[in-house]
């Protein structure tokens, strides 16, 4: 049988894992919506979705769910794609 502290750690890790997965899922969904708006050529919707995605990405980076460089890279690529549309 595992030690009590190991059991507590496992419960804590499981809770954190679920929160991290939820945060990453929100980010991915937001980016997919942005890309769909880009393909449709809807500049206004793409702009709104891009800013929403940026907020979610920054939040994920601040919570250490995603690495800061990963977030910056994703934001840069999104901005570049948006500017191509404009």
Tab-separated table of N, CA, C and O in Angstrom:
chain	number	residue	atom	x	y	z
A	1	UNK	N	0.839	-1.189	0.000
A	1	UNK	CA	0.000	0.000	0.000
A	1	UNK	C	0.880	1.246	0.000
A	1	UNK	O	1.905	1.301	0.665
A	2	UNK	N	0.485	2.242	-0.761
A	2	UNK	CA	1.260	3.475	-0.878
A	2	UNK	C	1.166	4.296	0.403
A	2	UNK	O	0.204	4.186	1.170
A	3	UNK	N	2.183	5.086	0.618
A	3	UNK	CA	2.189	5.975	1.781
A	3	UNK	C	1.087	7.021	1.648
A	3	UNK	O	0.653	7.348	0.553
A	4	UNK	N	0.681	7.543	2.811
A	4	UNK	CA	-0.380	8.558	2.817
A	4	UNK	C	0.024	9.785	1.988
A	4	UNK	O	-0.775	10.343	1.254
A	5	UNK	N	1.273	10.211	2.127
A	5	UNK	CA	1.708	11.404	1.408
A	5	UNK	C	1.682	11.163	-0.102
A	5	UNK	O	1.348	12.069	-0.872
A	6	UNK	N	2.008	9.951	-0.524
A	6	UNK	CA	1.971	9.625	-1.952
A	6	UNK	C	0.533	9.635	-2.461
A	6	UNK	O	0.259	10.070	-3.580
A	7	UNK	N	-0.375	9.170	-1.627
A	7	UNK	CA	-1.788	9.171	-2.018
A	7	UNK	C	-2.298	10.602	-2.149
A	7	UNK	O	-3.026	10.933	-3.098
A	8	UNK	N	-1.901	11.461	-1.218
A	8	UNK	CA	-2.308	12.865	-1.288
A	8	UNK	C	-1.726	13.518	-2.535
A	8	UNK	O	-2.406	14.269	-3.234
A	9	UNK	N	-0.464	13.225	-2.807
A	9	UNK	CA	0.180	13.773	-4.004
A	9	UNK	C	-0.555	13.335	-5.254
A	9	UNK	O	-0.746	14.135	-6.172
A	10	UNK	N	-0.933	12.092	-5.296
A	10	UNK	CA	-1.618	11.576	-6.475
A	10	UNK	C	-2.962	12.264	-6.681
A	10	UNK	O	-3.324	12.609	-7.806
A	11	UNK	N	-3.703	12.483	-5.613
A	11	UNK	CA	-4.977	13.200	-5.722
A	11	UNK	C	-4.764	14.627	-6.208
A	11	UNK	O	-5.481	15.122	-7.075
A	12	UNK	N	-3.754	15.295	-5.661
A	12	UNK	CA	-3.450	16.671	-6.043
A	12	UNK	C	-3.020	16.735	-7.515
A	12	UNK	O	-3.456	17.600	-8.259
A	13	UNK	N	-2.164	15.792	-7.919
A	13	UNK	CA	-1.705	15.762	-9.309
A	13	UNK	C	-2.860	15.512	-10.263
A	13	UNK	O	-2.913	16.099	-11.338
A	14	UNK	N	-3.775	14.651	-9.867
A	14	UNK	CA	-4.929	14.352	-10.724
A	14	UNK	C	-5.799	15.597	-10.905
A	14	UNK	O	-6.250	15.900	-12.009
A	15	UNK	N	-6.022	16.331	-9.823
A	15	UNK	CA	-6.833	17.553	-9.896
A	15	UNK	C	-6.154	18.590	-10.794
A	15	UNK	O	-6.800	19.218	-11.640
A	16	UNK	N	-4.842	18.759	-10.633
A	16	UNK	CA	-4.106	19.722	-11.455
A	16	UNK	C	-4.139	19.310	-12.921
A	16	UNK	O	-4.263	20.150	-13.808
A	17	UNK	N	-4.005	18.005	-13.158
A	17	UNK	CA	-4.003	17.505	-14.535
A	17	UNK	C	-5.322	17.835	-15.226
A	17	UNK	O	-5.340	18.244	-16.383
A	18	UNK	N	-6.412	17.659	-14.519
A	18	UNK	CA	-7.717	17.949	-15.110
A	18	UNK	C	-7.863	19.452	-15.402
A	18	UNK	O	-8.390	19.826	-16.449
A	19	UNK	N	-7.400	20.308	-14.504
A	19	UNK	CA	-7.465	21.750	-14.738
A	19	UNK	C	-6.592	22.148	-15.923
A	19	UNK	O	-6.989	22.968	-16.750
A	20	UNK	N	-5.396	21.557	-16.011
A	20	UNK	CA	-4.496	21.869	-17.117
A	20	UNK	C	-5.083	21.407	-18.447
A	20	UNK	O	-4.998	22.116	-19.447
A	21	UNK	N	-5.676	20.219	-18.455
A	21	UNK	CA	-6.281	19.703	-19.684
A	21	UNK	C	-7.431	20.598	-20.135
A	21	UNK	O	-7.600	20.854	-21.329
A	22	UNK	N	-8.225	21.078	-19.185
A	22	UNK	CA	-9.345	21.951	-19.520
A	22	UNK	C	-8.838	23.266	-20.116
A	22	UNK	O	-9.380	23.767	-21.101
A	23	UNK	N	-7.784	23.819	-19.523
A	23	UNK	CA	-7.233	25.081	-20.015
A	23	UNK	C	-6.671	24.907	-21.432
A	23	UNK	O	-6.914	25.739	-22.315
A	24	UNK	N	-5.943	23.811	-21.668
A	24	UNK	CA	-5.384	23.565	-23.002
A	24	UNK	C	-6.490	23.335	-24.020
A	24	UNK	O	-6.396	23.777	-25.170
A	25	UNK	N	-7.541	22.672	-23.599
A	25	UNK	CA	-8.660	22.401	-24.497
A	25	UNK	C	-9.336	23.705	-24.922
A	25	UNK	O	-9.676	23.878	-26.095
A	26	UNK	N	-9.525	24.618	-23.977
A	26	UNK	CA	-10.115	25.922	-24.298
A	26	UNK	C	-9.258	26.669	-25.313
A	26	UNK	O	-9.775	27.281	-26.243
A	27	UNK	N	-7.954	26.615	-25.118
A	27	UNK	CA	-7.035	27.296	-26.028
A	27	UNK	C	-7.148	26.697	-27.426
A	27	UNK	O	-7.270	27.429	-28.420
A	28	UNK	N	-7.097	25.381	-27.523
A	28	UNK	CA	-7.158	24.729	-28.832
A	28	UNK	C	-8.480	25.023	-29.539
A	28	UNK	O	-8.503	25.290	-30.746
A	29	UNK	N	-9.581	24.985	-28.802
A	29	UNK	CA	-10.890	25.276	-29.384
A	29	UNK	C	-10.945	26.707	-29.901
A	29	UNK	O	-11.438	26.971	-30.996
A	30	UNK	N	-10.409	27.627	-29.126
A	30	UNK	CA	-10.400	29.034	-29.513
A	30	UNK	C	-9.585	29.247	-30.785
A	30	UNK	O	-9.997	29.986	-31.694
A	31	UNK	N	-8.446	28.587	-30.880
A	31	UNK	CA	-7.595	28.722	-32.065
A	31	UNK	C	-8.296	28.135	-33.290
A	31	UNK	O	-8.237	28.701	-34.388
A	32	UNK	N	-8.973	27.014	-33.106
A	32	UNK	CA	-9.703	26.406	-34.227
A	32	UNK	C	-10.816	27.318	-34.726
A	32	UNK	O	-11.037	27.447	-35.931
A	33	UNK	N	-11.511	27.981	-33.827
A	33	UNK	CA	-12.566	28.926	-34.220
A	33	UNK	C	-11.962	30.094	-34.996
A	33	UNK	O	-12.532	30.551	-35.994
A	34	UNK	N	-10.810	30.579	-34.534
A	34	UNK	CA	-10.118	31.665	-35.221
A	34	UNK	C	-9.739	31.236	-36.637
A	34	UNK	O	-9.955	31.976	-37.600
A	35	UNK	N	-9.180	30.035	-36.776
A	35	UNK	CA	-8.769	29.545	-38.092
A	35	UNK	C	-9.968	29.367	-39.018
A	35	UNK	O	-9.879	29.630	-40.221
A	36	UNK	N	-11.103	28.950	-38.467
A	36	UNK	CA	-12.314	28.806	-39.274
A	36	UNK	C	-12.777	30.170	-39.785
A	36	UNK	O	-13.199	30.305	-40.939
A	37	UNK	N	-12.698	31.192	-38.934
A	37	UNK	CA	-13.083	32.541	-39.347
A	37	UNK	C	-12.128	33.061	-40.417
A	37	UNK	O	-12.545	33.753	-41.350
A	38	UNK	N	-10.852	32.711	-40.310
A	38	UNK	CA	-9.883	33.115	-41.334
A	38	UNK	C	-10.227	32.492	-42.679
A	38	UNK	O	-10.210	33.161	-43.704
A	39	UNK	N	-10.525	31.194	-42.662
A	39	UNK	CA	-10.862	30.503	-43.906
A	39	UNK	C	-12.127	31.070	-44.538
A	39	UNK	O	-12.242	31.125	-45.759
A	40	UNK	N	-13.058	31.484	-43.690
A	40	UNK	CA	-14.300	32.066	-44.194
A	40	UNK	C	-14.075	33.491	-44.707
A	40	UNK	O	-14.929	34.045	-45.404
A	41	UNK	N	-12.952	34.082	-44.337
A	41	UNK	CA	-12.650	35.443	-44.778
A	41	UNK	C	-13.347	36.515	-43.964
A	41	UNK	O	-13.419	37.670	-44.379
A	42	UNK	N	-13.839	36.144	-42.789
A	42	UNK	CA	-14.556	37.096	-41.926
A	42	UNK	C	-13.546	37.826	-41.041
A	42	UNK	O	-13.156	37.327	-39.984
A	43	UNK	N	-13.133	38.993	-41.480
A	43	UNK	CA	-12.075	39.739	-40.786
A	43	UNK	C	-12.506	40.188	-39.393
A	43	UNK	O	-11.732	40.120	-38.439
A	44	UNK	N	-13.723	40.640	-39.273
A	44	UNK	CA	-14.204	41.149	-37.978
A	44	UNK	C	-14.278	40.043	-36.928
A	44	UNK	O	-13.823	40.206	-35.792
A	45	UNK	N	-14.859	38.910	-37.320
A	45	UNK	CA	-14.955	37.773	-36.388
A	45	UNK	C	-13.565	37.246	-36.053
A	45	UNK	O	-13.288	36.897	-34.898
A	46	UNK	N	-12.692	37.205	-37.056
A	46	UNK	CA	-11.331	36.712	-36.821
A	46	UNK	C	-10.600	37.608	-35.827
A	46	UNK	O	-9.873	37.123	-34.955
A	47	UNK	N	-10.815	38.914	-35.937
A	47	UNK	CA	-10.170	39.850	-35.016
A	47	UNK	C	-10.628	39.600	-33.578
A	47	UNK	O	-9.808	39.529	-32.658
A	48	UNK	N	-11.930	39.466	-33.405
A	48	UNK	CA	-12.476	39.211	-32.070
A	48	UNK	C	-11.966	37.888	-31.510
A	48	UNK	O	-11.542	37.817	-30.351
A	49	UNK	N	-11.995	36.857	-32.340
A	49	UNK	CA	-11.542	35.533	-31.892
A	49	UNK	C	-10.046	35.529	-31.611
A	49	UNK	O	-9.586	34.823	-30.695
A	50	UNK	N	-9.281	36.303	-32.361
A	50	UNK	CA	-7.842	36.371	-32.125
A	50	UNK	C	-7.558	36.980	-30.752
A	50	UNK	O	-6.750	36.452	-29.988
A	51	UNK	N	-8.256	38.059	-30.425
A	51	UNK	CA	-8.040	38.690	-29.125
A	51	UNK	C	-8.482	37.778	-27.980
A	51	UNK	O	-7.817	37.717	-26.939
A	52	UNK	N	-9.568	37.051	-28.174
A	52	UNK	CA	-10.013	36.095	-27.156
A	52	UNK	C	-8.983	34.983	-26.977
A	52	UNK	O	-8.685	34.564	-25.852
A	53	UNK	N	-8.438	34.519	-28.091
A	53	UNK	CA	-7.419	33.465	-28.036
A	53	UNK	C	-6.171	33.963	-27.324
A	53	UNK	O	-5.562	33.226	-26.538
A	54	UNK	N	-5.794	35.205	-27.597
A	54	UNK	CA	-4.613	35.769	-26.947
A	54	UNK	C	-4.798	35.807	-25.428
A	54	UNK	O	-3.871	35.513	-24.677
A	55	UNK	N	-6.004	36.159	-24.995
A	55	UNK	CA	-6.272	36.197	-23.552
A	55	UNK	C	-6.135	34.811	-22.940
A	55	UNK	O	-5.528	34.634	-21.877
A	56	UNK	N	-6.703	33.817	-23.612
A	56	UNK	CA	-6.616	32.445	-23.108
A	56	UNK	C	-5.176	31.945	-23.108
A	56	UNK	O	-4.750	31.269	-22.163
A	57	UNK	N	-4.436	32.272	-24.154
A	57	UNK	CA	-3.033	31.846	-24.222
A	57	UNK	C	-2.214	32.490	-23.104
A	57	UNK	O	-1.419	31.820	-22.437
A	58	UNK	N	-2.411	33.786	-22.901
A	58	UNK	CA	-1.675	34.474	-21.832
A	58	UNK	C	-2.030	33.908	-20.466
A	58	UNK	O	-1.174	33.751	-19.595
A	59	UNK	N	-3.301	33.593	-20.287
A	59	UNK	CA	-3.744	32.996	-19.028
A	59	UNK	C	-3.080	31.642	-18.807
A	59	UNK	O	-2.634	31.330	-17.698
A	60	UNK	N	-3.000	30.844	-19.859
A	60	UNK	CA	-2.360	29.529	-19.760
A	60	UNK	C	-0.877	29.674	-19.424
A	60	UNK	O	-0.329	28.883	-18.651
A	61	UNK	N	-0.234	30.675	-19.998
A	61	UNK	CA	1.186	30.895	-19.718
A	61	UNK	C	1.391	31.351	-18.273
A	61	UNK	O	2.322	30.906	-17.594
A	62	UNK	N	0.511	32.228	-17.804
A	62	UNK	CA	0.639	32.721	-16.424
A	62	UNK	C	0.417	31.621	-15.402
A	62	UNK	O	1.012	31.639	-14.329
A	63	UNK	N	-0.443	30.666	-15.743
A	63	UNK	CA	-0.719	29.540	-14.839
A	63	UNK	C	0.291	28.413	-15.001
A	63	UNK	O	0.168	27.381	-14.374
A	64	UNK	N	1.273	28.610	-15.890
A	64	UNK	CA	2.299	27.607	-16.171
A	64	UNK	C	1.718	26.339	-16.785
A	64	UNK	O	2.280	25.259	-16.664
A	65	UNK	N	0.567	26.472	-17.450
A	65	UNK	CA	-0.027	25.338	-18.150
A	65	UNK	C	0.714	25.128	-19.463
A	65	UNK	O	0.952	24.003	-19.886
A	66	UNK	N	1.084	26.243	-20.096
A	66	UNK	CA	1.842	26.201	-21.338
A	66	UNK	C	3.097	27.054	-21.154
A	66	UNK	O	3.088	28.022	-20.396
A	67	UNK	N	4.147	26.686	-21.872
A	67	UNK	CA	5.398	27.441	-21.786
A	67	UNK	C	5.236	28.794	-22.480
A	67	UNK	O	4.515	28.906	-23.479
A	68	UNK	N	5.887	29.806	-21.934
A	68	UNK	CA	5.772	31.167	-22.457
A	68	UNK	C	6.194	31.236	-23.934
A	68	UNK	O	5.554	31.902	-24.738
A	69	UNK	N	7.259	30.538	-24.311
A	69	UNK	CA	7.721	30.581	-25.702
A	69	UNK	C	6.705	29.941	-26.641
A	69	UNK	O	6.516	30.415	-27.765
A	70	UNK	N	6.057	28.891	-26.205
A	70	UNK	CA	5.025	28.241	-27.012
A	70	UNK	C	3.876	29.204	-27.248
A	70	UNK	O	3.367	29.329	-28.366
A	71	UNK	N	3.480	29.881	-26.198
A	71	UNK	CA	2.386	30.845	-26.291
A	71	UNK	C	2.765	31.978	-27.245
A	71	UNK	O	1.978	32.360	-28.115
A	72	UNK	N	3.968	32.504	-27.099
A	72	UNK	CA	4.416	33.597	-27.970
A	72	UNK	C	4.459	33.159	-29.427
A	72	UNK	O	4.081	33.914	-30.327
A	73	UNK	N	4.907	31.921	-29.661
A	73	UNK	CA	4.973	31.413	-31.030
A	73	UNK	C	3.579	31.308	-31.635
A	73	UNK	O	3.341	31.714	-32.772
A	74	UNK	N	2.639	30.778	-30.870
A	74	UNK	CA	1.269	30.634	-31.365
A	74	UNK	C	0.648	32.005	-31.654
A	74	UNK	O	-0.011	32.196	-32.680
A	75	UNK	N	0.866	32.962	-30.751
A	75	UNK	CA	0.323	34.299	-30.946
A	75	UNK	C	0.919	34.953	-32.190
A	75	UNK	O	0.202	35.594	-32.966
A	76	UNK	N	2.213	34.768	-32.384
A	76	UNK	CA	2.876	35.353	-33.532
A	76	UNK	C	2.323	34.775	-34.834
A	76	UNK	O	2.057	35.517	-35.791
A	77	UNK	N	2.135	33.482	-34.887
A	77	UNK	CA	1.623	32.843	-36.095
A	77	UNK	C	0.179	33.256	-36.373
A	77	UNK	O	-0.213	33.433	-37.535
A	78	UNK	N	-0.595	33.411	-35.310
A	78	UNK	CA	-1.981	33.849	-35.491
A	78	UNK	C	-2.022	35.276	-36.038
A	78	UNK	O	-2.787	35.590	-36.949
A	79	UNK	N	-1.192	36.147	-35.469
A	79	UNK	CA	-1.158	37.542	-35.921
A	79	UNK	C	-0.702	37.624	-37.376
A	79	UNK	O	-1.253	38.405	-38.169
A	80	UNK	N	0.276	36.818	-37.720
A	80	UNK	CA	0.780	36.809	-39.105
A	80	UNK	C	-0.323	36.365	-40.069
A	80	UNK	O	-0.511	36.975	-41.125
A	81	UNK	N	-1.049	35.329	-39.699
A	81	UNK	CA	-2.142	34.833	-40.552
A	81	UNK	C	-3.238	35.881	-40.682
A	81	UNK	O	-3.812	36.076	-41.759
A	82	UNK	N	-3.539	36.565	-39.573
A	82	UNK	CA	-4.566	37.606	-39.593
A	82	UNK	C	-4.141	38.769	-40.496
A	82	UNK	O	-4.932	39.297	-41.268
A	83	UNK	N	-2.877	39.157	-40.405
A	83	UNK	CA	-2.380	40.264	-41.213
A	83	UNK	C	-2.373	39.913	-42.702
A	83	UNK	O	-2.541	40.796	-43.540
A	84	UNK	N	-2.177	38.646	-43.012
A	84	UNK	CA	-2.253	38.212	-44.416
A	84	UNK	C	-3.666	38.408	-44.953
A	84	UNK	O	-3.861	38.772	-46.106
A	85	UNK	N	-4.663	38.152	-44.087
A	85	UNK	CA	-6.062	38.314	-44.483
A	85	UNK	C	-6.358	39.783	-44.775
A	85	UNK	O	-7.053	40.105	-45.733
A	86	UNK	N	-5.824	40.647	-43.950
A	86	UNK	CA	-6.051	42.091	-44.119
A	86	UNK	C	-5.268	42.584	-45.296
A	86	UNK	O	-5.717	43.091	-46.268
